[in-house]
Short mmCIF file of C-alpha atoms and ligand atoms in Angstrom, two decimals:
data_model
loop_
_atom_site.label_atom_id
_atom_site.label_comp_id
_atom_site.label_asym_id
_atom_site.label_seq_id
_atom_site.Cartn_x
_atom_site.Cartn_y
_atom_site.Cartn_z
CA MET A 299 -39.38 33.42 6.91
CA LYS A 300 -39.06 36.92 5.59
CA LYS A 301 -38.78 37.17 1.75
CA LYS A 302 -35.73 39.29 1.64
CA THR A 303 -33.85 37.21 4.23
CA VAL A 304 -34.67 33.83 2.51
CA LEU A 305 -33.32 35.36 -0.77
CA THR A 306 -30.12 36.65 0.91
CA ALA A 307 -29.43 33.30 2.65
CA LEU A 308 -30.31 31.30 -0.68
CA LEU A 309 -27.91 33.66 -2.65
CA ALA A 310 -25.32 33.08 -0.11
CA LEU A 311 -25.81 29.32 -0.32
CA SER A 312 -25.71 29.50 -4.07
CA LEU A 313 -22.70 31.66 -4.20
CA SER A 314 -20.95 29.53 -1.94
CA ALA A 315 -21.95 26.22 -3.73
CA GLN A 316 -20.59 27.89 -6.96
CA SER A 317 -17.40 29.12 -5.98
CA TYR A 318 -17.02 26.56 -3.09
CA SER A 319 -16.41 29.40 -1.01
CA GLN A 320 -15.55 27.34 1.97
CA THR A 321 -14.30 30.17 4.14
CA ALA A 322 -17.41 32.29 3.82
CA THR A 323 -19.80 29.64 4.45
CA LEU A 324 -17.92 28.00 7.29
CA HIS A 325 -17.36 31.20 9.02
CA THR A 326 -20.74 32.51 8.69
CA MET A 327 -21.51 29.20 10.63
CA SER A 328 -19.00 29.60 13.29
CA ASP A 329 -19.48 33.19 13.97
CA LYS A 330 -22.99 32.30 15.28
CA THR A 331 -23.95 29.39 17.57
CA ALA A 332 -24.96 26.91 15.31
CA SER A 333 -28.42 26.17 14.73
CA ALA A 334 -30.55 22.98 15.93
CA HIS A 335 -31.15 21.95 12.43
CA PRO A 336 -29.59 18.58 11.72
CA LEU A 337 -26.87 18.55 9.09
CA ILE A 338 -28.11 15.13 7.89
CA PRO A 339 -31.82 14.57 9.02
CA GLY A 340 -33.43 11.26 9.85
CA TYR A 341 -31.70 8.29 11.16
CA HIS A 342 -28.06 8.89 10.54
CA PRO A 343 -26.43 7.92 14.13
CA ASP A 344 -22.91 7.88 15.30
CA PRO A 345 -21.20 10.15 12.72
CA SER A 346 -17.72 10.04 11.91
CA VAL A 347 -15.88 12.64 9.80
CA CYS A 348 -12.46 13.10 8.14
CA ARG A 349 -11.08 15.61 5.75
CA VAL A 350 -8.81 14.94 2.73
CA GLY A 351 -7.64 18.32 1.33
CA ASN A 352 -10.79 20.20 0.70
CA GLU A 353 -13.07 17.22 0.82
CA TYR A 354 -15.11 16.12 3.83
CA TYR A 355 -16.63 12.61 4.41
CA ILE A 356 -19.12 11.48 7.08
CA VAL A 357 -20.14 7.95 7.74
CA ASN A 358 -22.99 6.57 9.81
CA SER A 359 -24.04 3.42 11.67
CA SER A 360 -26.64 1.28 9.97
CA PHE A 361 -27.48 -1.74 12.10
CA GLN A 362 -29.70 -4.23 10.48
CA TYR A 363 -30.05 -2.58 7.03
CA PHE A 364 -28.53 -3.50 3.86
CA PRO A 365 -26.37 -1.96 2.23
CA GLY A 366 -24.41 -0.45 5.45
CA VAL A 367 -22.70 2.36 6.49
CA PRO A 368 -23.86 5.47 4.27
CA ILE A 369 -21.09 7.80 3.18
CA PHE A 370 -21.37 11.53 2.45
CA LYS A 371 -19.16 13.84 0.81
CA SER A 372 -19.14 17.60 0.93
CA ASN A 373 -16.74 20.29 -0.39
CA ASP A 374 -17.82 23.07 2.00
CA MET A 375 -19.38 21.09 5.08
CA VAL A 376 -22.64 22.62 4.14
CA HIS A 377 -23.76 20.78 1.23
CA TRP A 378 -23.81 17.04 1.79
CA GLU A 379 -24.32 14.43 -0.73
CA GLN A 380 -24.47 10.74 0.06
CA ILE A 381 -21.93 9.08 -2.39
CA GLY A 382 -22.65 5.40 -1.64
CA ASN A 383 -22.78 3.06 1.04
CA VAL A 384 -19.39 1.43 2.20
CA LEU A 385 -20.54 -1.98 2.91
CA ASP A 386 -22.63 -3.03 -0.14
CA ARG A 387 -21.64 -6.64 -0.61
CA ASN A 388 -23.06 -9.59 1.43
CA SER A 389 -19.48 -10.89 1.97
CA GLN A 390 -18.78 -7.60 3.86
CA LEU A 391 -22.08 -7.37 5.60
CA PRO A 392 -23.30 -10.71 7.12
CA LEU A 393 -26.64 -9.56 8.80
CA LYS A 394 -28.30 -12.77 9.90
CA GLY A 395 -30.92 -12.41 12.72
CA ALA A 396 -29.94 -8.73 12.97
CA SER A 397 -32.49 -6.19 14.24
CA SER A 398 -32.72 -2.56 15.12
CA TRP A 399 -30.39 -3.58 17.98
CA LEU A 400 -27.84 -5.48 16.35
CA GLY A 401 -25.70 -5.26 13.06
CA ILE A 402 -23.39 -2.35 12.30
CA TYR A 403 -22.51 0.02 15.24
CA ALA A 404 -20.73 3.22 15.22
CA PRO A 405 -18.16 3.53 12.47
CA THR A 406 -15.11 5.65 12.11
CA ILE A 407 -13.73 6.92 8.72
CA ARG A 408 -9.91 7.99 8.45
CA TYR A 409 -7.77 8.71 5.61
CA ASN A 410 -3.94 7.81 5.57
CA ASP A 411 -1.33 7.98 2.98
CA GLY A 412 -3.68 7.43 -0.14
CA THR A 413 -6.01 5.08 1.79
CA PHE A 414 -9.42 5.49 3.39
CA TYR A 415 -10.12 3.30 6.30
CA MET A 416 -13.54 2.50 7.84
CA ILE A 417 -13.58 0.47 10.93
CA THR A 418 -16.68 -0.71 13.05
CA THR A 419 -18.41 -3.42 14.80
CA ASN A 420 -20.80 -5.83 13.43
CA VAL A 421 -22.68 -6.99 16.51
CA GLY A 422 -24.02 -10.52 16.30
CA ASN A 423 -22.06 -11.25 13.15
CA GLY A 424 -18.34 -11.16 13.60
CA GLY A 425 -17.41 -8.18 15.89
CA ASN A 426 -14.79 -5.57 14.91
CA PHE A 427 -13.38 -5.33 11.46
CA MET A 428 -12.17 -2.82 8.98
CA VAL A 429 -12.44 -2.28 5.32
CA THR A 430 -10.20 -0.10 2.98
CA ALA A 431 -10.64 1.75 -0.42
CA THR A 432 -8.55 4.18 -2.50
CA SER A 433 -11.71 5.91 -3.58
CA PRO A 434 -14.46 6.69 -0.94
CA GLU A 435 -17.03 5.76 -3.55
CA GLY A 436 -15.74 2.29 -3.54
CA PRO A 437 -15.01 -0.52 -4.12
CA TRP A 438 -14.22 -1.16 -0.32
CA SER A 439 -12.12 -4.21 0.50
CA GLU A 440 -13.23 -7.38 2.18
CA PRO A 441 -13.38 -7.22 5.86
CA MET A 442 -10.30 -7.55 7.95
CA TRP A 443 -11.35 -8.93 11.36
CA LEU A 444 -9.72 -7.65 14.30
CA GLN A 445 -8.71 -9.23 17.66
CA GLN A 446 -9.59 -6.44 20.00
CA GLN A 447 -13.39 -6.30 20.85
CA GLY A 448 -15.46 -3.85 22.44
CA ILE A 449 -17.66 -1.42 20.33
CA ASP A 450 -16.90 1.72 18.43
CA PRO A 451 -13.51 1.09 17.04
CA SER A 452 -11.34 4.03 15.78
CA LEU A 453 -8.10 4.39 14.24
CA TYR A 454 -5.15 6.87 14.85
CA PHE A 455 -2.16 7.09 12.33
CA GLU A 456 1.15 8.40 13.42
CA ASP A 457 4.81 7.91 12.21
CA GLY A 458 4.08 4.76 10.25
CA LYS A 459 2.00 3.27 13.06
CA CYS A 460 -1.68 2.52 13.14
CA TYR A 461 -3.44 2.42 16.49
CA MET A 462 -6.91 1.08 17.09
CA VAL A 463 -9.07 2.08 20.21
CA SER A 464 -12.27 0.58 21.43
CA ASN A 465 -14.36 0.03 24.64
CA PRO A 466 -14.09 -3.73 25.86
CA ASP A 467 -15.20 -4.04 29.42
CA ASN A 468 -16.24 -0.28 29.62
CA THR A 469 -12.57 0.68 29.34
CA ILE A 470 -11.24 2.66 26.49
CA THR A 471 -8.63 0.31 25.16
CA LEU A 472 -5.61 0.84 22.82
CA CYS A 473 -3.36 -1.48 20.64
CA GLU A 474 -1.36 -1.25 17.51
CA ILE A 475 -2.43 -2.93 14.45
CA ASP A 476 -1.01 -3.56 11.12
CA PRO A 477 -3.30 -1.52 8.80
CA THR A 478 -2.77 -3.75 5.86
CA THR A 479 -3.95 -6.84 7.40
CA GLY A 480 -5.39 -5.84 10.60
CA LYS A 481 -3.13 -8.14 12.71
CA GLN A 482 -2.89 -6.97 16.16
CA LEU A 483 0.80 -6.06 16.86
CA THR A 484 0.75 -5.10 20.64
CA GLU A 485 -1.32 -6.10 23.70
CA SER A 486 -4.42 -4.21 24.39
CA ARG A 487 -3.95 -1.58 27.12
CA GLY A 488 -6.69 0.18 29.04
CA ILE A 489 -6.19 3.83 28.81
CA TRP A 490 -9.32 5.58 30.41
CA GLN A 491 -12.63 4.90 31.83
CA GLY A 492 -14.01 8.29 31.48
CA THR A 493 -15.49 10.64 34.22
CA GLY A 494 -17.86 7.90 35.85
CA GLY A 495 -20.83 8.00 33.38
CA ARG A 496 -22.27 4.75 32.31
CA TYR A 497 -21.17 3.36 28.75
CA PRO A 498 -17.81 5.12 28.08
CA GLU A 499 -17.67 4.60 24.26
CA GLY A 500 -17.07 6.24 21.03
CA PRO A 501 -13.36 7.04 21.47
CA HIS A 502 -11.25 8.92 19.09
CA ILE A 503 -7.63 9.94 19.44
CA TYR A 504 -6.40 13.27 17.94
CA LYS A 505 -2.88 15.03 18.25
CA LYS A 506 -2.75 18.70 18.73
CA GLY A 507 0.44 20.50 19.85
CA GLN A 508 2.11 18.23 22.30
CA TYR A 509 -1.03 16.23 23.38
CA TYR A 510 -2.99 13.22 22.68
CA TYR A 511 -6.54 14.09 22.94
CA LEU A 512 -9.07 11.40 23.73
CA LEU A 513 -12.65 12.22 22.86
CA ILE A 514 -15.31 9.82 24.11
CA SER A 515 -19.11 9.64 24.96
CA GLU A 516 -20.73 8.68 28.38
CA GLY A 517 -24.15 8.42 29.70
CA GLY A 518 -25.67 5.89 27.28
CA THR A 519 -27.01 7.28 23.79
CA GLU A 520 -30.27 8.50 25.33
CA ILE A 521 -31.09 11.57 27.26
CA ALA A 522 -28.07 11.64 29.56
CA HIS A 523 -25.62 11.47 26.53
CA ARG A 524 -22.34 13.50 27.12
CA LEU A 525 -19.08 14.09 25.34
CA THR A 526 -16.06 14.12 27.68
CA MET A 527 -12.23 14.54 26.85
CA ALA A 528 -8.81 13.63 28.35
CA ARG A 529 -5.39 14.31 27.25
CA SER A 530 -1.82 12.97 27.67
CA ARG A 531 1.60 13.67 26.13
CA ASN A 532 2.00 9.74 25.75
CA ILE A 533 -0.57 8.06 23.66
CA TYR A 534 -0.82 5.27 26.31
CA GLY A 535 -1.37 7.80 29.13
CA PRO A 536 -1.87 8.62 31.87
CA TYR A 537 -4.69 10.70 30.51
CA GLU A 538 -5.87 13.71 32.51
CA SER A 539 -9.48 14.54 32.34
CA CYS A 540 -10.56 18.01 30.97
CA PRO A 541 -11.42 20.24 34.06
CA HIS A 542 -14.68 21.26 32.29
CA ASN A 543 -15.89 17.93 31.44
CA PRO A 544 -18.44 17.22 29.96
CA ILE A 545 -17.36 19.33 26.95
CA PHE A 546 -20.84 19.06 25.46
CA THR A 547 -24.22 17.77 26.58
CA HIS A 548 -27.83 18.84 26.51
CA CYS A 549 -28.42 16.90 29.85
CA CYS A 550 -28.13 20.14 31.70
CA LEU A 551 -30.24 23.24 32.89
CA SER A 552 -29.45 25.54 29.89
CA ALA A 553 -30.64 23.06 27.53
CA GLN A 554 -33.62 21.46 29.25
CA ASP A 555 -35.95 23.12 27.01
CA SER A 556 -34.46 22.51 23.77
CA GLN A 557 -36.08 20.19 21.29
CA VAL A 558 -32.88 18.55 20.57
CA GLN A 559 -31.64 16.19 23.01
CA GLY A 560 -29.18 13.19 23.56
CA THR A 561 -26.20 14.96 22.18
CA GLY A 562 -23.15 12.74 22.26
CA HIS A 563 -21.08 10.50 19.99
CA GLY A 564 -18.68 13.15 18.37
CA ASP A 565 -15.68 13.39 15.90
CA LEU A 566 -13.46 16.16 15.40
CA VAL A 567 -12.31 17.63 12.36
CA GLU A 568 -9.96 20.59 11.45
CA ASP A 569 -10.97 22.37 8.29
CA ALA A 570 -8.67 23.60 5.58
CA ASN A 571 -8.50 27.04 7.29
CA GLY A 572 -7.69 25.68 10.58
CA GLN A 573 -11.25 25.89 12.32
CA TRP A 574 -12.18 23.00 14.21
CA TRP A 575 -15.80 21.27 14.07
CA MET A 576 -17.54 18.50 15.67
CA THR A 577 -20.01 16.18 14.27
CA PHE A 578 -22.16 14.51 16.60
CA LEU A 579 -25.66 12.71 17.07
CA ALA A 580 -28.71 14.13 18.67
CA PHE A 581 -32.50 13.43 18.30
CA ARG A 582 -35.38 15.83 18.09
CA LEU A 583 -38.04 15.38 20.41
CA TYR A 584 -41.79 15.57 19.19
CA ASN A 585 -44.81 15.76 21.34
CA GLY A 586 -43.07 15.39 24.82
CA THR A 587 -40.12 13.22 25.36
CA TYR A 588 -40.46 11.00 22.31
CA HIS A 589 -38.43 10.71 19.02
CA HIS A 590 -39.18 8.74 16.10
CA LEU A 591 -36.95 9.92 13.41
CA GLY A 592 -33.99 8.47 14.96
CA ARG A 593 -30.68 9.89 15.85
CA GLU A 594 -29.51 12.48 13.36
CA THR A 595 -26.26 14.00 12.37
CA PHE A 596 -25.29 17.64 13.53
CA LEU A 597 -22.23 19.79 13.47
CA VAL A 598 -20.98 22.40 15.67
CA PRO A 599 -17.80 24.78 15.62
CA VAL A 600 -14.97 24.02 18.18
CA GLU A 601 -12.56 26.45 19.62
CA TRP A 602 -9.64 25.71 22.00
CA ASP A 603 -9.01 27.75 25.24
CA ALA A 604 -5.90 29.12 26.53
CA ASP A 605 -5.34 25.82 28.26
CA GLY A 606 -5.71 23.85 25.25
CA TRP A 607 -9.05 22.36 25.92
CA PRO A 608 -11.91 22.64 23.40
CA VAL A 609 -14.89 24.81 23.84
CA VAL A 610 -17.86 23.34 21.83
CA ASN A 611 -20.29 25.57 20.20
CA HIS A 612 -19.03 28.60 22.15
CA GLY A 613 -19.68 26.68 25.30
CA LYS A 614 -23.57 26.96 24.62
CA PRO A 615 -26.16 24.44 23.74
CA LEU A 616 -27.71 24.43 20.31
CA GLN A 617 -30.16 27.18 19.90
CA PRO A 618 -33.64 26.72 18.29
CA VAL A 619 -33.79 27.36 14.73
CA ASN A 620 -34.37 31.04 13.93
CA LYS A 621 -35.66 30.73 10.28
CA ASP A 622 -35.35 34.64 9.76
CA THR A 623 -31.71 34.91 10.45
CA ASP A 624 -29.98 31.56 10.74
CA PHE A 625 -27.98 30.86 7.60
CA ALA A 626 -27.35 27.37 8.80
CA SER A 627 -31.08 26.67 9.32
CA LEU A 628 -31.75 26.11 5.46
CA PRO A 629 -31.85 22.46 4.23
CA GLN A 630 -28.40 21.15 4.12
CA ALA A 631 -28.33 17.58 3.06
CA ALA A 632 -30.08 17.09 -0.34
CA ILE A 633 -32.99 14.82 -0.02
CA ALA A 634 -32.86 11.93 -2.56
CA ASN A 635 -36.49 10.97 -3.99
CA THR A 636 -35.22 8.60 -6.79
CA ALA A 637 -38.24 6.62 -7.16
CA ALA A 638 -40.77 9.37 -7.45
CA LYS A 639 -41.60 8.39 -11.09
CA GLY A 640 -40.70 4.72 -10.87
CA PHE A 641 -38.03 2.21 -9.79
CA LYS A 642 -35.72 2.30 -12.97
CA ALA A 643 -32.78 3.89 -10.97
CA MET A 644 -32.81 3.50 -7.29
CA GLY A 645 -30.34 5.75 -5.44
CA HIS A 646 -28.13 5.15 -2.48
CA GLU A 647 -30.95 5.99 -0.16
CA TRP A 648 -32.82 2.49 -0.42
CA LEU A 649 -32.55 -0.17 2.28
CA TYR A 650 -33.33 -3.69 2.62
CA ILE A 651 -33.70 -5.52 6.05
CA GLN A 652 -30.82 -7.86 6.44
CA ASN A 653 -29.12 -9.37 3.30
CA PRO A 654 -31.94 -9.28 0.83
CA ASP A 655 -32.91 -12.53 -1.20
CA SER A 656 -32.38 -10.92 -4.53
CA SER A 657 -34.78 -13.56 -6.21
CA LYS A 658 -37.60 -11.45 -4.54
CA TYR A 659 -36.92 -8.28 -6.02
CA GLU A 660 -37.73 -7.94 -9.82
CA ARG A 661 -37.10 -4.63 -11.72
CA ARG A 662 -39.51 -4.61 -14.94
CA GLY A 663 -38.89 -1.36 -16.47
CA SER A 664 -39.72 1.34 -13.90
CA THR A 665 -41.98 -1.11 -12.01
CA LEU A 666 -40.44 -3.00 -9.08
CA ARG A 667 -42.13 -6.34 -8.51
CA LEU A 668 -41.74 -7.77 -4.96
CA HIS A 669 -42.19 -11.46 -4.63
CA GLY A 670 -43.64 -11.95 -1.26
CA SER A 671 -41.54 -13.57 1.65
CA LYS A 672 -42.68 -16.36 4.02
CA SER A 673 -41.29 -14.00 6.73
CA SER A 674 -43.48 -11.19 7.88
CA LEU A 675 -42.01 -7.94 8.97
CA THR A 676 -42.50 -8.85 12.49
CA GLU A 677 -40.88 -12.36 12.19
CA ASN A 678 -37.76 -10.69 10.82
CA ASP A 679 -36.16 -13.14 8.62
CA ARG A 680 -35.19 -11.44 5.44
CA PRO A 681 -38.70 -10.09 4.80
CA THR A 682 -39.30 -8.91 1.32
CA PHE A 683 -39.06 -5.12 1.97
CA VAL A 684 -37.17 -2.20 0.56
CA GLY A 685 -37.43 1.44 2.06
CA ARG A 686 -35.70 4.81 2.98
CA ARG A 687 -35.44 6.92 5.87
CA GLN A 688 -38.28 9.35 7.03
CA GLN A 689 -36.10 12.44 7.38
CA HIS A 690 -38.97 15.18 8.18
CA ALA A 691 -41.79 14.97 10.68
CA ASP A 692 -43.99 16.67 8.26
CA MET A 693 -44.01 14.60 5.00
CA THR A 694 -46.21 12.65 2.68
CA VAL A 695 -45.29 9.45 0.82
CA THR A 696 -47.51 8.21 -1.92
CA VAL A 697 -46.93 4.64 -3.46
CA SER A 698 -48.58 3.35 -6.64
CA LEU A 699 -49.49 -0.36 -6.22
CA ASP A 700 -51.05 -3.07 -8.56
CA ALA A 701 -52.07 -5.77 -6.34
CA THR A 702 -53.27 -7.98 -9.23
CA LEU A 703 -50.73 -10.79 -8.63
CA LEU A 704 -51.46 -11.32 -4.93
CA LYS A 705 -52.65 -14.76 -3.98
CA PRO A 706 -55.45 -15.50 -1.31
CA GLY A 707 -53.68 -14.63 2.17
CA ASP A 708 -50.98 -12.42 0.69
CA GLU A 709 -50.56 -8.76 1.37
CA ALA A 710 -48.55 -5.84 0.17
CA GLY A 711 -48.21 -2.38 1.55
CA LEU A 712 -46.56 0.76 2.75
CA THR A 713 -45.03 0.74 6.14
CA ALA A 714 -43.55 3.07 8.78
CA TYR A 715 -41.06 0.85 10.34
CA GLN A 716 -38.94 1.36 13.27
CA ILE A 717 -38.17 -2.13 14.52
CA HIS A 718 -39.59 -5.70 13.65
CA ASP A 719 -42.06 -5.35 16.67
CA GLY A 720 -42.76 -1.73 16.15
CA HIS A 721 -44.38 -0.71 12.58
CA SER A 722 -47.58 0.46 11.15
CA GLU A 723 -48.79 -0.06 7.56
CA VAL A 724 -51.47 0.47 5.00
CA LEU A 725 -51.87 -2.62 2.96
CA VAL A 726 -53.74 -4.37 0.40
CA GLY A 727 -54.64 -8.08 1.04
CA ARG A 728 -56.42 -10.87 -0.86
CA ALA A 729 -58.97 -12.61 1.22
CA ASP A 730 -59.56 -16.40 0.81
CA ASP A 731 -62.47 -15.86 -1.38
CA GLY A 732 -60.16 -13.96 -3.95
CA LYS A 733 -61.36 -10.33 -3.08
CA LEU A 734 -59.05 -7.55 -2.48
CA TYR A 735 -59.28 -5.31 0.63
CA ALA A 736 -57.23 -2.35 2.13
CA THR A 737 -56.65 -1.95 5.82
CA VAL A 738 -54.34 -0.40 8.47
CA ARG A 739 -52.33 -2.50 11.03
CA TYR A 740 -50.42 -1.20 13.88
CA ARG A 741 -47.72 -3.43 15.70
CA MET A 742 -46.40 -2.24 19.01
CA LYS A 743 -44.53 -4.88 20.81
CA ASN A 744 -46.79 -7.49 21.67
CA LEU A 745 -49.97 -5.40 20.99
CA GLU A 746 -51.57 -5.54 17.47
CA LYS A 747 -54.53 -3.73 16.05
CA THR A 748 -56.10 -3.99 12.61
CA GLU A 749 -58.78 -1.60 11.11
CA GLU A 750 -61.92 -2.69 9.60
CA ARG A 751 -61.31 -3.95 5.95
CA LEU A 752 -62.32 -1.60 2.98
CA TRP A 753 -63.27 -4.03 0.08
CA LEU A 754 -61.64 -2.73 -3.10
CA ASP A 755 -62.93 -2.89 -6.73
CA SER A 756 -59.77 -2.26 -8.32
CA ALA A 757 -56.27 -3.81 -7.89
CA LYS A 758 -54.58 -0.63 -8.66
CA GLN A 759 -54.33 1.57 -5.72
CA LEU A 760 -52.41 4.57 -4.24
CA LEU A 761 -51.20 3.87 -0.56
CA VAL A 762 -50.46 7.16 1.27
CA LEU A 763 -48.85 8.06 4.49
CA ARG A 764 -49.39 11.65 5.76
CA ALA A 765 -47.25 12.51 8.50
CA THR A 766 -47.07 15.37 10.91
CA PRO A 767 -45.18 15.68 14.04
CA ASP A 768 -48.13 14.18 16.08
CA ASN A 769 -49.91 12.23 13.50
CA TYR A 770 -49.49 9.43 10.91
CA GLU A 771 -52.66 9.16 8.74
CA PHE A 772 -52.69 6.21 6.22
CA LEU A 773 -54.97 6.62 3.17
CA CYS A 774 -55.94 4.32 0.25
CA GLY A 775 -57.67 5.11 -2.96
CA LYS A 776 -57.71 4.71 -6.66
CA ASP A 777 -56.39 8.10 -7.42
CA GLU A 778 -55.61 11.34 -5.52
CA LYS A 779 -59.17 12.54 -5.44
CA SER A 780 -60.75 9.22 -3.93
CA LEU A 781 -58.15 8.63 -1.12
CA LYS A 782 -59.92 7.41 1.91
CA SER A 783 -58.50 7.66 5.42
CA LEU A 784 -58.10 4.20 6.87
CA GLY A 785 -56.65 4.88 10.15
CA THR A 786 -54.21 6.96 12.15
CA ILE A 787 -51.61 6.69 14.99
CA ALA A 788 -49.63 8.95 16.88
CA PRO A 789 -45.97 8.52 15.53
CA GLN A 790 -44.94 8.61 19.26
CA LEU A 791 -46.12 5.01 19.53
CA MET A 792 -43.40 4.18 16.75
CA SER A 793 -40.87 6.06 18.74
CA THR A 794 -37.47 4.76 20.09
CA GLU A 795 -38.82 5.32 23.55
CA VAL A 796 -41.92 3.10 23.04
CA VAL A 797 -40.79 0.39 20.65
CA GLY A 798 -36.86 0.74 21.08
CA GLY A 799 -34.13 0.10 18.73
CA PHE A 800 -31.11 2.04 17.65
CA THR A 801 -32.48 3.50 14.42
CA GLY A 802 -35.37 5.63 13.26
CA VAL A 803 -38.42 5.32 11.01
CA ILE A 804 -37.82 3.67 7.57
CA LEU A 805 -40.73 4.05 5.12
CA GLY A 806 -40.94 0.91 3.09
CA ILE A 807 -42.68 -1.25 0.67
CA TYR A 808 -43.21 -4.93 1.32
CA ALA A 809 -45.04 -7.98 0.21
CA THR A 810 -45.55 -11.40 2.20
CA GLY A 811 -47.13 -14.73 1.09
CA ASN A 812 -46.73 -16.48 -2.14
CA GLY A 813 -47.89 -14.02 -4.91
CA SER A 814 -46.37 -10.73 -5.89
CA ALA A 815 -47.12 -7.07 -5.97
CA ASP A 816 -45.95 -4.51 -8.56
CA PHE A 817 -44.96 -1.13 -7.27
CA LYS A 818 -44.92 1.59 -9.73
CA SER A 819 -43.61 4.57 -7.82
CA PHE A 820 -42.67 5.83 -4.43
CA ASP A 821 -42.92 9.52 -4.09
CA TYR A 822 -41.54 11.31 -0.84
CA GLN A 823 -42.58 15.00 -0.33
CA HIS A 824 -42.07 17.43 2.41
C1 LIG B 28 -22.82 3.22 19.53
C2 LIG B 28 -22.73 3.83 20.70
C3 LIG B 28 -23.69 4.72 20.62
O1 LIG B 28 -22.21 2.00 19.14
O2 LIG B 28 -24.81 3.87 20.59
O3 LIG B 28 -24.66 6.78 20.61
C4 LIG B 28 -24.25 2.67 19.80
N1 LIG B 28 -23.71 5.90 20.67
O4 LIG B 28 -21.50 4.56 20.64
C5 LIG B 28 -25.14 2.30 18.74
O5 LIG B 28 -25.39 3.45 18.12
#
């Protein structure tokens, strides 16, 4: 990037941050076709957005991870900060047996008359429910379990009524509910089945002018993902399909060479100046047709044509990032790195697999002592594990481990974890004769490979993962200078296309067995 343009852009960013000059920032973005830079990088799928005055909130799905449903706040739609996780108590988030295919699916966030609502599906542990809060930072209420099933529930409020919409039997279905109890008040009625694409889902209803607009996704969340729309003067229909459906997709000729694919699952918001925007998910391909960072959150401007139909991103696909000129290509969501110097204060980015057994996690000053679980990562029964998202294809994570308390047969390490049967790790283990070794192990479905052991003369080791778009290199050593490469794997083998799941890579520390492992720091650099 040229120095002068960086400075100009940074100045513009800092000015907009200082003065909350929403108009300048947003209009700079909407004047040009938005860039292919994710608004919130790393696994942040199924975004839903709402505005309250000059504040904007985004929530994402979270699947098997605890706490669930990360919530972000922005005052200008450019700078986003995670302010918490909506579901942060076991009573709100039972995750027994959840994998990267199960747990919390697409959430919707809405605000009405002083109350925030988050409605979602816990697949495998109870189905549809909603929680409420007066402050988006929480606390959020206990779940109100809902009668109407189908995934991707959403809410629409009008004239004291609360409507719920979801997709049972591949039909977008509407009913009225009591927003204070969740009790269903009217029968469920099918209102639209989309344009014929598979998996009609992700419905949201908006009112603009005389019309109720119904935005949905079709095609499945993979490469054929698309957004379609219909409208009606009556909320129950009949709905007329937009003549230029799909209103947004990258499964088309003009976007076939884009790195960004799978665009879908959107939600609309009108900003304080009357400009409309759409958040949606998409993934960035690396090395062919693979993505390992998960489905990420993007943002594009929306205009309305003379016939009252939306035109998304000026009718164009996302453009490749032009770093020299594109304002919106600068980093937008701040990247948390709260354990870089120790685990004293762990921020909102930290995640456990399923409901953590709190007796396994012991904070001792700035050290995090992990007590080994019987369950391995692959066995997936509340393993002792805590991690955060990989948000950049190029990055390095360095973990400081003291393995003194491992017992024979135990291990502790640093893993790049996509799903219970798709992860790779650099680990320290204690052999039956009491000696410590380091190695790297790769797990891809039913294939497992372990590198040769490196015998260690010290229990204190740095474990490092150096990632590039096409390589994961795992290293171990007493200090930075003595790091040895113990193994490499293409991250494509940890991708959604190869090992599956609805998430993206999480970088985690873990311990299995009967002993313990002391982790001193976890530093994420990109
Ligand atoms: C989500 C559905 C989808 O509930 O995938 O991409 C499902 N969209 O709408 C899981 O994220």
